[in-house]
Coordinates of C-alpha atoms in Angstrom, one line a residue:
M208 CA 90.8 -10.2 -44.9
K209 CA 91.7 -13.6 -43.6
P210 CA 89.2 -16.4 -44.2
S211 CA 88.7 -16.9 -40.4
K212 CA 87.8 -13.2 -40.0
T213 CA 85.4 -13.4 -42.9
F214 CA 83.8 -16.4 -41.3
L215 CA 83.5 -14.8 -37.9
L216 CA 82.0 -11.6 -39.3
T217 CA 79.5 -13.6 -41.4
F218 CA 78.6 -15.7 -38.3
F219 CA 78.2 -12.6 -36.2
F220 CA 75.8 -10.9 -38.7
L221 CA 73.7 -14.0 -39.2
T222 CA 73.3 -14.6 -35.5
A223 CA 72.8 -10.9 -34.7
F224 CA 70.3 -10.2 -37.4
G225 CA 68.9 -13.6 -38.1
A226 CA 69.5 -15.7 -41.2
N227 CA 65.8 -15.5 -42.2
A228 CA 66.0 -11.7 -42.2
A229 CA 68.7 -11.7 -44.8
F230 CA 66.9 -14.2 -47.1
A231 CA 63.2 -13.6 -46.3
A232 CA 60.8 -14.5 -49.1
P233 CA 57.6 -12.6 -49.8
Q234 CA 54.6 -13.7 -47.6
T235 CA 52.6 -16.6 -48.9
T236 CA 51.4 -18.1 -45.6
C237 CA 49.0 -16.8 -43.0
P238 CA 51.0 -16.1 -39.8
V239 CA 48.1 -17.2 -37.6
M240 CA 46.7 -20.4 -39.0
G241 CA 49.4 -21.3 -41.6
G242 CA 46.9 -21.3 -44.6
T243 CA 47.4 -19.8 -48.0
I244 CA 46.9 -16.1 -47.9
N245 CA 44.0 -14.2 -49.5
K246 CA 45.3 -11.0 -51.0
E247 CA 42.0 -9.3 -50.2
L248 CA 42.4 -9.9 -46.5
Y249 CA 45.1 -7.8 -44.9
V250 CA 46.2 -5.4 -42.2
D251 CA 48.6 -2.6 -42.7
Y252 CA 50.9 -2.5 -39.6
Q253 CA 54.0 -0.3 -39.1
G254 CA 54.4 0.4 -42.8
K255 CA 54.0 -3.2 -43.9
R256 CA 51.0 -5.2 -45.3
V257 CA 50.3 -8.5 -43.6
Y258 CA 48.0 -10.9 -45.4
F259 CA 45.7 -13.6 -43.9
C260 CA 43.7 -16.6 -44.9
C261 CA 40.4 -15.5 -43.2
D262 CA 38.7 -12.8 -41.2
Y263 CA 39.3 -14.7 -37.9
C264 CA 43.1 -14.4 -38.4
I265 CA 42.9 -10.7 -38.8
G266 CA 41.3 -10.4 -35.3
E267 CA 43.9 -12.7 -33.8
F268 CA 46.7 -10.7 -35.4
K269 CA 45.3 -7.4 -34.0
N270 CA 45.4 -8.9 -30.5
D271 CA 49.2 -9.6 -30.6
P272 CA 50.8 -8.4 -33.9
E273 CA 54.4 -8.8 -32.7
K274 CA 53.8 -12.5 -32.0
Y275 CA 52.6 -13.1 -35.5
L276 CA 55.2 -11.0 -37.2
Q277 CA 57.8 -13.1 -35.3
K278 CA 56.1 -16.2 -36.7
L279 CA 56.4 -14.9 -40.3
T280 CA 60.1 -14.3 -39.6
E281 CA 60.6 -17.8 -38.3
M282 CA 58.9 -19.1 -41.5
G283 CA 61.5 -17.1 -43.6
Q284 CA 58.8 -14.8 -44.9
E285 CA 58.2 -11.1 -44.6
P286 CA 55.2 -8.8 -45.1
S287 CA 55.2 -6.6 -48.2
S288 CA 55.5 -2.9 -48.3
I289 CA 52.2 -1.0 -48.5
P290 CA 51.6 -0.2 -52.2
D291 CA 51.2 3.4 -53.3
E292 CA 47.5 4.0 -54.0
K293 CA 47.0 6.0 -57.2
K294 CA 44.2 8.5 -57.1

């Protein structure tokens, strides 16, 4: 493939799917207030676990989860998968 085609395909995929989606880091920041997450404070949403810095942020997230998931994406972070619970 010619270099120009490679560049165009790369550009297309990065713009179509977002550069952050390809290189997202694990979540370390609360999507509501921007503080450091507490691993004991979380909400499981659509197969993902989203962590928060305080109880207030959990309530805010539940009011508009898509808004805060978008903020995580913009920060280059992604929620983790829900861990399997051993019984």
